[in-house]
PDB file of C-alpha atoms in Angstrom:
ATOM      1  CA  MET A  15     100.241 104.441  95.766  1.00 50.00           C
ATOM      2  CA  SER A  16     100.009 100.584  95.140  1.00 57.00           C
ATOM      3  CA  PRO A  17     100.999  97.888  97.956  1.00 66.00           C
ATOM      4  CA  ASP A  18     103.273  95.249  98.627  1.00 68.00           C
ATOM      5  CA  THR A  19     103.213  92.710 101.460  1.00 68.00           C
ATOM      6  CA  VAL A  20     105.247  90.006 101.606  1.00 66.00           C
ATOM      7  CA  MET A  21     104.854  87.128 104.296  1.00 58.00           C
ATOM      8  CA  GLU A  22     108.625  85.603 105.369  1.00 51.00           C
ATOM      9  CA  ASP A  23     107.799  82.809 106.827  1.00 44.00           C
ATOM     10  CA  PRO A  24     105.236  79.917 107.602  1.00 38.00           C
ATOM     11  CA  ILE A  25     103.001  80.263 110.813  1.00 36.00           C
ATOM     12  CA  HIS A  26     106.080  77.914 112.671  1.00 34.00           C
ATOM     13  CA  HIS A  27     109.198  76.038 110.733  1.00 29.00           C
ATOM     14  CA  SER A  28     108.854  72.601 112.326  1.00 27.00           C
ATOM     15  CA  GLN A  29     106.031  70.338 110.846  1.00 25.00           C
ATOM     16  CA  ALA A  30     107.325  67.773 113.908  1.00 27.00           C
ATOM     17  CA  ASN A  31     106.215  70.865 116.459  1.00 27.00           C
ATOM     18  CA  LEU A  32     102.919  71.178 114.522  1.00 26.00           C
ATOM     19  CA  GLU A  33     100.277  70.006 116.614  1.00 27.00           C
ATOM     20  CA  THR A  34      96.580  68.422 115.912  1.00 27.00           C
ATOM     21  CA  GLU A  35      93.754  71.050 115.667  1.00 31.00           C
ATOM     22  CA  ARG A  36      90.208  69.700 116.489  1.00 31.00           C
ATOM     23  CA  PRO A  37      87.685  70.591 114.039  1.00 32.00           C
ATOM     24  CA  GLY A  38      86.056  73.736 115.842  1.00 35.00           C
ATOM     25  CA  ALA A  39      88.386  73.670 118.390  1.00 36.00           C
ATOM     26  CA  PRO A  40      89.861  77.543 119.526  1.00 38.00           C
ATOM     27  CA  PRO A  41      93.347  78.194 117.547  1.00 41.00           C
ATOM     28  CA  SER A  42      96.129  76.873 120.052  1.00 43.00           C
ATOM     29  CA  ILE A  43      99.466  77.664 120.915  1.00 44.00           C
ATOM     30  CA  PRO A  44     103.070  75.708 121.681  1.00 45.00           C
ATOM     31  CA  PRO A  45     103.527  75.516 125.215  1.00 43.00           C
ATOM     32  CA  ASP A  46     107.078  77.130 124.674  1.00 45.00           C
ATOM     33  CA  LEU A  47     105.324  80.021 123.207  1.00 49.00           C
ATOM     34  CA  ALA A  48     102.778  80.439 125.469  1.00 54.00           C
ATOM     35  CA  SER A  49     104.569  83.059 127.649  1.00 59.00           C
ATOM     36  CA  SER A  50     105.878  85.430 124.934  1.00 79.00           C
ATOM     37  CA  TRP A  51     102.776  85.148 123.490  1.00 80.00           C
ATOM     38  CA  ARG A  52     100.709  86.206 127.057  1.00 80.00           C
ATOM     39  CA  GLN A  53     103.866  88.908 126.889  1.00 83.00           C
ATOM     40  CA  ASP A  54     103.235  90.864 123.399  1.00 88.00           C
ATOM     41  CA  VAL A  55      99.526  90.717 123.138  1.00 86.00           C
ATOM     42  CA  HIS A  56      98.980  91.239 127.847  1.00 83.00           C
ATOM     43  CA  PHE A  57      95.549  90.252 127.244  1.00 84.00           C
ATOM     44  CA  LEU A  58      94.129  90.186 130.797  1.00 83.00           C
ATOM     45  CA  GLY A  59      91.655  87.033 131.416  1.00 85.00           C
ATOM     46  CA  ASP A  60      90.525  85.544 134.361  1.00 88.00           C
ATOM     47  CA  LYS A  61      92.566  83.973 137.800  1.00 88.00           C
ATOM     48  CA  ASP A  62      91.976  80.367 137.133  1.00 88.00           C
ATOM     49  CA  GLY A  63      93.759  80.659 133.386  1.00 82.00           C
ATOM     50  CA  LYS A  64      90.894  79.731 131.970  1.00 88.00           C
ATOM     51  CA  VAL A  65      90.209  82.854 129.538  1.00 88.00           C
ATOM     52  CA  GLU A  66      92.036  82.639 126.898  1.00 85.00           C
ATOM     53  CA  LEU A  67      92.914  84.730 123.763  1.00 88.00           C
ATOM     54  CA  ARG A  68      92.912  83.354 120.544  1.00 88.00           C
ATOM     55  CA  SER A  69      95.942  82.916 118.937  1.00 87.00           C
ATOM     56  CA  PRO A  70      97.698  81.519 115.803  1.00 88.00           C
ATOM     57  CA  PRO A  71      96.250  77.996 115.135  1.00 90.00           C
ATOM     58  CA  THR A  72      98.985  75.292 114.720  1.00 89.00           C
ATOM     59  CA  PHE A  73      98.678  71.883 112.298  1.00 93.00           C
ATOM     60  CA  ASN A  74     100.037  68.572 111.956  1.00 93.00           C
ATOM     61  CA  ASN A  75     100.758  68.909 108.200  1.00 95.00           C
ATOM     62  CA  ILE A  76     101.729  70.924 105.606  1.00 95.00           C
ATOM     63  CA  SER A  77      98.501  70.626 103.526  1.00 95.00           C
ATOM     64  CA  ASP A  78      96.267  72.199 105.937  1.00 96.00           C
ATOM     65  CA  THR A  79      99.016  74.880 107.224  1.00 95.00           C
ATOM     66  CA  ARG A  80      99.076  76.030 103.260  1.00 95.00           C
ATOM     67  CA  THR A  81      95.137  76.080 103.006  1.00 96.00           C
ATOM     68  CA  HIS A  82      95.047  77.859 106.007  1.00 96.00           C
ATOM     69  CA  LEU A  83      97.903  80.516 104.905  1.00 95.00           C
ATOM     70  CA  LYS A  84      96.114  80.543 101.494  1.00 96.00           C
ATOM     71  CA  GLN A  85      93.107  81.448 103.274  1.00 97.00           C
ATOM     72  CA  HIS A  86      94.264  84.361 104.939  1.00 96.00           C
ATOM     73  CA  LEU A  87      96.003  85.366 101.788  1.00 96.00           C
ATOM     74  CA  ALA A  88      92.684  85.308  99.834  1.00 97.00           C
ATOM     75  CA  ALA A  89      90.831  87.243 102.763  1.00 97.00           C
ATOM     76  CA  ALA A  90      94.013  90.277 102.534  1.00 95.00           C
ATOM     77  CA  PHE A  91      93.441  91.054  98.987  1.00 95.00           C
ATOM     78  CA  ARG A  92      89.872  91.316 100.011  1.00 96.00           C
ATOM     79  CA  VAL A  93      90.638  93.273 102.675  1.00 96.00           C
ATOM     80  CA  PHE A  94      92.924  95.718 101.085  1.00 94.00           C
ATOM     81  CA  ALA A  95      89.813  96.488  98.474  1.00 94.00           C
ATOM     82  CA  ARG A  96      88.149  97.701 101.138  1.00 95.00           C
ATOM     83  CA  GLN A  97      90.873  99.983 102.479  1.00 93.00           C
ATOM     84  CA  GLY A  98      91.030 100.703  98.639  1.00 90.00           C
ATOM     85  CA  PHE A  99      94.377  99.747  98.252  1.00 88.00           C
ATOM     86  CA  ASN A 100      94.149  98.762  94.724  1.00 82.00           C
ATOM     87  CA  GLU A 101      94.293 100.491  90.971  1.00 77.00           C
ATOM     88  CA  GLY A 102      94.606  99.352  87.766  1.00 78.00           C
ATOM     89  CA  VAL A 103      96.061  95.585  88.340  1.00 76.00           C
ATOM     90  CA  ALA A 104      99.508  97.113  90.198  1.00 76.00           C
ATOM     91  CA  GLY A 105      99.648  95.798  94.322  1.00 84.00           C
ATOM     92  CA  HIS A 106     100.802  92.262  95.137  1.00 89.00           C
ATOM     93  CA  ILE A 107     100.540  90.595  98.235  1.00 91.00           C
ATOM     94  CA  SER A 108     102.867  87.465  98.547  1.00 91.00           C
ATOM     95  CA  LEU A 109     103.303  84.143 100.613  1.00 92.00           C
ATOM     96  CA  ARG A 110     106.654  81.963 101.279  1.00 91.00           C
ATOM     97  CA  ASP A 111     104.966  77.911 100.653  1.00 93.00           C
ATOM     98  CA  PRO A 112     105.755  76.014 103.641  1.00 91.00           C
ATOM     99  CA  GLY A 113     105.952  73.005 102.149  1.00 92.00           C
ATOM    100  CA  ASN A 114     109.048  74.654  99.605  1.00 92.00           C
ATOM    101  CA  PRO A 115     110.445  77.969 100.785  1.00 88.00           C
ATOM    102  CA  SER A 116     111.580  78.235  97.436  1.00 89.00           C
ATOM    103  CA  LEU A 117     108.801  79.139  96.050  1.00 93.00           C
ATOM    104  CA  PHE A 118     106.122  82.037  96.527  1.00 92.00           C
ATOM    105  CA  TRP A 119     102.403  82.370  95.798  1.00 95.00           C
ATOM    106  CA  ILE A 120     101.038  85.750  94.624  1.00 93.00           C
ATOM    107  CA  ASN A 121      97.929  87.562  93.328  1.00 94.00           C
ATOM    108  CA  PRO A 122      96.658  86.938  89.225  1.00 94.00           C
ATOM    109  CA  LEU A 123      97.736  89.604  87.091  1.00 92.00           C
ATOM    110  CA  SER A 124      94.465  91.913  85.919  1.00 88.00           C
ATOM    111  CA  ILE A 125      91.902  90.306  88.768  1.00 93.00           C
ATOM    112  CA  HIS A 126      90.312  92.648  90.848  1.00 94.00           C
ATOM    113  CA  PHE A 127      91.181  92.273  95.072  1.00 94.00           C
ATOM    114  CA  SER A 128      87.654  92.069  95.706  1.00 95.00           C
ATOM    115  CA  GLN A 129      87.360  89.088  93.696  1.00 95.00           C
ATOM    116  CA  ILE A 130      90.299  86.862  94.090  1.00 96.00           C
ATOM    117  CA  ARG A 131      89.794  83.741  95.882  1.00 97.00           C
ATOM    118  CA  VAL A 132      91.968  81.185  97.351  1.00 98.00           C
ATOM    119  CA  SER A 133      91.670  78.879  93.838  1.00 97.00           C
ATOM    120  CA  ASP A 134      93.168  82.246  92.250  1.00 97.00           C
ATOM    121  CA  LEU A 135      96.160  82.036  93.751  1.00 97.00           C
ATOM    122  CA  VAL A 136      99.183  81.386  91.461  1.00 96.00           C
ATOM    123  CA  LEU A 137     102.407  79.339  92.465  1.00 97.00           C
ATOM    124  CA  VAL A 138     105.629  80.781  91.241  1.00 94.00           C
ATOM    125  CA  GLY A 139     109.048  79.035  90.714  1.00 93.00           C
ATOM    126  CA  GLU A 140     112.500  80.919  91.616  1.00 88.00           C
ATOM    127  CA  THR A 141     112.592  81.594  87.661  1.00 89.00           C
ATOM    128  CA  GLY A 142     109.106  83.035  87.700  1.00 90.00           C
ATOM    129  CA  GLN A 143     107.380  80.480  85.663  1.00 94.00           C
ATOM    130  CA  VAL A 144     103.903  79.709  86.525  1.00 96.00           C
ATOM    131  CA  LEU A 145     103.134  76.274  88.201  1.00 96.00           C
ATOM    132  CA  PRO A 146     100.927  73.838  88.025  1.00 96.00           C
ATOM    133  CA  ASP A 147     100.305  73.338  91.548  1.00 95.00           C
ATOM    134  CA  GLY A 148      98.403  76.869  91.354  1.00 96.00           C
ATOM    135  CA  ALA A 149      95.949  78.584  89.007  1.00 96.00           C
ATOM    136  CA  GLN A 150      96.944  79.168  85.640  1.00 97.00           C
ATOM    137  CA  ASN A 151      97.143  82.512  85.366  1.00 94.00           C
ATOM    138  CA  PRO A 152      99.952  85.527  84.366  1.00 93.00           C
ATOM    139  CA  ILE A 153     101.402  87.165  86.971  1.00 91.00           C
ATOM    140  CA  ASN A 154     102.701  90.650  87.311  1.00 87.00           C
ATOM    141  CA  GLY A 155     106.701  91.027  86.353  1.00 86.00           C
ATOM    142  CA  PRO A 156     108.011  93.646  88.330  1.00 81.00           C
ATOM    143  CA  ALA A 157     105.806  91.942  91.337  1.00 83.00           C
ATOM    144  CA  PHE A 158     108.301  88.968  90.756  1.00 87.00           C
ATOM    145  CA  ALA A 159     111.250  90.699  90.495  1.00 83.00           C
ATOM    146  CA  ILE A 160     110.479  92.490  93.980  1.00 83.00           C
ATOM    147  CA  HIS A 161     109.144  89.679  96.021  1.00 84.00           C
ATOM    148  CA  ARG A 162     111.246  87.123  94.640  1.00 83.00           C
ATOM    149  CA  ALA A 163     114.237  89.485  95.701  1.00 85.00           C
ATOM    150  CA  ILE A 164     112.989  89.931  99.138  1.00 84.00           C
ATOM    151  CA  HIS A 165     112.092  86.524  99.829  1.00 82.00           C
ATOM    152  CA  HIS A 166     115.162  85.465  98.715  1.00 79.00           C
ATOM    153  CA  ALA A 167     117.734  87.870 100.590  1.00 76.00           C
ATOM    154  CA  ARG A 168     115.723  88.475 103.876  1.00 68.00           C
ATOM    155  CA  PRO A 169     117.056  86.077 105.478  1.00 52.00           C
ATOM    156  CA  GLY A 170     117.402 101.622 106.856  1.00 33.00           C
ATOM    157  CA  PRO A 171     117.417 104.890 108.213  1.00 36.00           C
ATOM    158  CA  GLN A 172     115.721 105.768 111.709  1.00 41.00           C
ATOM    159  CA  CYS A 173     112.421 107.666 111.827  1.00 46.00           C
ATOM    160  CA  ARG A 174     111.429 109.574 115.059  1.00 58.00           C
ATOM    161  CA  MET A 175     107.538 109.254 116.088  1.00 48.00           C
ATOM    162  CA  LEU A 176     104.898 111.599 116.710  1.00 53.00           C
ATOM    163  CA  HIS A 177     102.146 109.624 117.373  1.00 59.00           C
ATOM    164  CA  GLN A 178     101.360 106.359 118.997  1.00 67.00           C
ATOM    165  CA  ASP A 179     100.744 104.531 116.288  1.00 73.00           C
ATOM    166  CA  ALA A 180     103.655 105.102 114.641  1.00 79.00           C
ATOM    167  CA  LEU A 181     105.573 103.404 117.277  1.00 80.00           C
ATOM    168  CA  ARG A 182     105.517  99.873 115.096  1.00 84.00           C
ATOM    169  CA  PHE A 183     107.644 101.391 112.909  1.00 82.00           C
ATOM    170  CA  TYR A 184     110.046 102.826 115.653  1.00 79.00           C
ATOM    171  CA  ASN A 185     113.532 101.546 114.015  1.00 83.00           C
ATOM    172  CA  ASP A 186     111.485  99.406 111.664  1.00 85.00           C
ATOM    173  CA  LEU A 187     111.335 101.299 109.047  1.00 87.00           C
ATOM    174  CA  ALA A 188     113.621 101.790 105.592  1.00 87.00           C
ATOM    175  CA  VAL A 189     113.465 104.094 102.649  1.00 87.00           C
ATOM    176  CA  TYR A 190     114.481 102.991  99.497  1.00 85.00           C
ATOM    177  CA  PRO A 191     116.632 106.606  98.035  1.00 83.00           C
ATOM    178  CA  ARG A 192     115.767 106.599  94.400  1.00 81.00           C
ATOM    179  CA  TYR A 193     113.559 105.433  91.932  1.00 78.00           C
ATOM    180  CA  GLY A 194     114.692 103.163  89.529  1.00 70.00           C
ATOM    181  CA  GLY A 195     111.351 103.351  87.073  1.00 67.00           C
ATOM    182  CA  THR A 196     109.402  99.782  86.797  1.00 68.00           C
ATOM    183  CA  VAL A 197     110.619  96.963  88.182  1.00 67.00           C
ATOM    184  CA  LEU A 198     111.369  94.800  85.096  1.00 67.00           C
ATOM    185  CA  THR A 199     115.259  93.443  86.235  1.00 68.00           C
ATOM    186  CA  THR A 200     116.123  91.224  89.103  1.00 74.00           C
ATOM    187  CA  GLU A 201     119.154  93.817  89.852  1.00 80.00           C
ATOM    188  CA  GLU A 202     116.453  96.329  90.646  1.00 81.00           C
ATOM    189  CA  GLY A 203     114.388  93.889  93.110  1.00 82.00           C
ATOM    190  CA  ASP A 204     117.831  92.884  94.635  1.00 86.00           C
ATOM    191  CA  ARG A 205     118.469  96.783  95.581  1.00 86.00           C
ATOM    192  CA  ILE A 206     115.187  96.994  97.152  1.00 85.00           C
ATOM    193  CA  ALA A 207     115.428  93.688  99.095  1.00 87.00           C
ATOM    194  CA  ALA A 208     119.162  95.107 100.349  1.00 88.00           C
ATOM    195  CA  ALA A 209     117.664  99.038 101.215  1.00 85.00           C
ATOM    196  CA  LEU A 210     114.668  96.965 103.577  1.00 84.00           C
ATOM    197  CA  GLY A 211     117.701  94.878 105.013  1.00 83.00           C
ATOM    198  CA  PRO A 212     117.928  92.175 107.041  1.00 85.00           C
ATOM    199  CA  THR A 213     115.830  93.124 110.242  1.00 84.00           C
ATOM    200  CA  CYS A 214     113.002  96.177 108.881  1.00 86.00           C
ATOM    201  CA  ARG A 215     109.604  94.702 108.138  1.00 89.00           C
ATOM    202  CA  SER A 216     108.726  98.461 106.201  1.00 89.00           C
ATOM    203  CA  VAL A 217     109.889  99.685 103.499  1.00 88.00           C
ATOM    204  CA  ILE A 218     108.870 103.458 101.852  1.00 87.00           C
ATOM    205  CA  LEU A 219     110.208 102.872  97.885  1.00 85.00           C
ATOM    206  CA  GLN A 220     110.742 106.590  96.743  1.00 81.00           C
ATOM    207  CA  ASN A 221     108.571 108.234  94.189  1.00 76.00           C
ATOM    208  CA  HIS A 222     106.983 104.347  93.997  1.00 80.00           C
ATOM    209  CA  GLY A 223     105.021 103.090  97.021  1.00 84.00           C
ATOM    210  CA  MET A 224     105.310 100.789 100.522  1.00 88.00           C
ATOM    211  CA  ILE A 225     106.520  97.354 101.380  1.00 89.00           C
ATOM    212  CA  THR A 226     105.553  96.099 104.373  1.00 91.00           C
ATOM    213  CA  CYS A 227     106.498  91.931 105.400  1.00 89.00           C
ATOM    214  CA  GLY A 228     105.977  90.168 108.050  1.00 90.00           C
ATOM    215  CA  ARG A 229     106.425  86.189 109.524  1.00 89.00           C
ATOM    216  CA  THR A 230     102.149  85.898 108.923  1.00 90.00           C
ATOM    217  CA  VAL A 231     100.096  87.161 105.960  1.00 91.00           C
ATOM    218  CA  ASP A 232      98.165  88.702 109.074  1.00 94.00           C
ATOM    219  CA  GLU A 233     101.160  90.827 110.312  1.00 93.00           C
ATOM    220  CA  ALA A 234     102.509  91.605 106.797  1.00 92.00           C
ATOM    221  CA  ALA A 235      98.683  93.009 105.618  1.00 93.00           C
ATOM    222  CA  PHE A 236      97.896  94.883 108.922  1.00 93.00           C
ATOM    223  CA  LEU A 237     101.550  96.450 109.195  1.00 93.00           C
ATOM    224  CA  LEU A 238     100.517  97.885 105.212  1.00 92.00           C
ATOM    225  CA  ILE A 239      97.415  99.432 106.330  1.00 93.00           C
ATOM    226  CA  THR A 240      98.539 101.012 109.721  1.00 90.00           C
ATOM    227  CA  LEU A 241     101.948 102.217 107.566  1.00 90.00           C
ATOM    228  CA  ASP A 242      99.499 104.108 105.551  1.00 90.00           C
ATOM    229  CA  ARG A 243      97.484 105.424 108.236  1.00 88.00           C
ATOM    230  CA  CYS A 244     100.663 106.758 110.083  1.00 86.00           C
ATOM    231  CA  CYS A 245     101.908 108.366 106.431  1.00 86.00           C
ATOM    232  CA  HIS A 246      98.296 109.972 106.643  1.00 86.00           C
ATOM    233  CA  ALA A 247      98.793 110.939 110.095  1.00 83.00           C
ATOM    234  CA  GLN A 248     102.742 112.376 109.112  1.00 83.00           C
ATOM    235  CA  LEU A 249     100.884 114.788 106.261  1.00 84.00           C
ATOM    236  CA  LEU A 250      98.412 115.924 108.985  1.00 84.00           C
ATOM    237  CA  ALA A 251     101.235 117.381 111.038  1.00 78.00           C
ATOM    238  CA  ASN A 252     103.462 118.631 108.662  1.00 80.00           C
ATOM    239  CA  ALA A 253     100.640 120.538 107.648  1.00 81.00           C
ATOM    240  CA  ALA A 254      99.860 121.969 111.160  1.00 78.00           C
ATOM    241  CA  VAL A 255     103.059 123.371 111.857  1.00 77.00           C
ATOM    242  CA  CYS A 256     103.701 126.915 112.241  1.00 73.00           C
ATOM    243  CA  PRO A 257     105.033 129.395 114.809  1.00 72.00           C
ATOM    244  CA  GLY A 258     102.968 127.755 118.057  1.00 70.00           C
ATOM    245  CA  PHE A 259     102.183 124.397 116.956  1.00 72.00           C
ATOM    246  CA  GLU A 260     105.883 123.027 116.823  1.00 73.00           C
ATOM    247  CA  LYS A 261     106.003 119.144 116.528  1.00 74.00           C
ATOM    248  CA  LYS A 262     106.338 117.257 119.939  1.00 77.00           C
ATOM    249  CA  TYR A 263     108.381 114.040 119.289  1.00 80.00           C
ATOM    250  CA  ILE A 264     108.203 111.212 121.671  1.00 82.00           C
ATOM    251  CA  PRO A 265     111.684 110.335 123.105  1.00 84.00           C
ATOM    252  CA  ASP A 266     113.416 107.107 122.293  1.00 84.00           C
ATOM    253  CA  GLU A 267     113.555 105.525 125.094  1.00 85.00           C
ATOM    254  CA  GLN A 268     109.518 105.772 125.334  1.00 85.00           C
ATOM    255  CA  ALA A 269     109.641 104.978 121.225  1.00 81.00           C
ATOM    256  CA  GLU A 270     111.581 101.528 122.195  1.00 85.00           C
ATOM    257  CA  PHE A 271     108.973 100.314 124.446  1.00 83.00           C
ATOM    258  CA  GLY A 272     106.055 101.332 122.673  1.00 78.00           C
ATOM    259  CA  HIS A 273     107.419  99.683 119.531  1.00 79.00           C
ATOM    260  CA  ARG A 274     108.380  96.125 121.327  1.00 82.00           C
ATOM    261  CA  ARG A 275     104.860  96.431 122.967  1.00 82.00           C
ATOM    262  CA  SER A 276     102.373  97.958 120.199  1.00 81.00           C
ATOM    263  CA  GLY A 277     104.338  96.505 116.907  1.00 86.00           C
ATOM    264  CA  ASN A 278     105.332  93.116 117.432  1.00 90.00           C
ATOM    265  CA  ALA A 279     104.529  90.112 115.829  1.00 89.00           C
ATOM    266  CA  ASN A 280     101.826  88.645 117.468  1.00 91.00           C
ATOM    267  CA  LYS A 281      99.996  91.888 118.359  1.00 91.00           C
ATOM    268  CA  MET A 282     100.346  92.084 114.639  1.00 91.00           C
ATOM    269  CA  TRP A 283      99.217  89.631 114.088  1.00 94.00           C
ATOM    270  CA  LEU A 284      96.291  89.566 116.202  1.00 94.00           C
ATOM    271  CA  ALA A 285      94.788  93.249 115.561  1.00 93.00           C
ATOM    272  CA  PHE A 286      94.168  91.460 111.349  1.00 96.00           C
ATOM    273  CA  GLN A 287      91.879  89.132 112.968  1.00 96.00           C
ATOM    274  CA  PRO A 288      88.633  91.283 113.068  1.00 96.00           C
ATOM    275  CA  TYR A 289      89.078  92.008 109.209  1.00 97.00           C
ATOM    276  CA  TYR A 290      89.830  88.802 108.695  1.00 97.00           C
ATOM    277  CA  GLU A 291      86.988  87.422 109.924  1.00 97.00           C
ATOM    278  CA  GLN A 292      84.546  89.980 108.235  1.00 97.00           C
ATOM    279  CA  VAL A 293      85.412  89.779 105.018  1.00 98.00           C
ATOM    280  CA  VAL A 294      84.728  85.809 105.414  1.00 97.00           C
ATOM    281  CA  LYS A 295      81.340  86.161 106.567  1.00 97.00           C
ATOM    282  CA  GLU A 296      80.572  88.860 104.507  1.00 98.00           C
ATOM    283  CA  GLU A 297      82.216  87.028 101.388  1.00 97.00           C
ATOM    284  CA  PRO A 298      82.511  83.264 102.271  1.00 97.00           C
ATOM    285  CA  ASP A 299      83.285  83.336  98.600  1.00 97.00           C
ATOM    286  CA  LEU A 300      86.415  84.206  98.740  1.00 97.00           C
ATOM    287  CA  LEU A 301      87.466  80.614 100.682  1.00 97.00           C
ATOM    288  CA  LEU A 302      86.704  78.415  96.981  1.00 96.00           C
TER     289      LEU A 302
END
């Protein structure tokens, strides 16, 4: 099953609100977002507020923002390779360009996820043309059809939860209930985007695969990892059902609370950071 992840937005929309990062300084977070960050990740520090948890960095220009995002995009491919989320030339991760939202970055066709570097990333235009500011490599046609539609339209059914990790997808998971074959037309991409809808971050494509979205590459990537794990857990639970071993569902109220606390965008960004740091430390060539 080949994955697709889509980063919806840059880390922060407004360049005017970007703060300067000092070389070697820990990532900072705008003051107006500090309270929501603490609430989302609910960490404990010292009584004086000096013990802080890392948070998404901000930058004072689009160029630095783009470099940071592309580094995390390249790292996500390496992480996916380690998870076994690669098969032949299938699977894609895309990133909306922070300077021009009508363009997006994506992996080149026929390069293994484990070999992708920042310099291999391809910048794609609105009609699918490879642009000169990125690597001059061909891209996958179905990838463009799907990702263009989602990036363009993004601005399902509910699901019942069996275990805690699945709460990240409570009322946040759609299903595309048909198989339209290999996605070669914009119409099929538009139908997939419509199934995803205006709010869901994840969609399961019947007889095809899974797509996850996020405000950052990190969020989208971790959602794909945890969705795959949840699917495995669901299959095990289904296989175990028999007289005396009925499924025990988590009540809706607790599921909604769990979704807010464990599935929010900040928590998903944070959950991906250990994967990012591990792969960068062990495979630093990905930053080239």
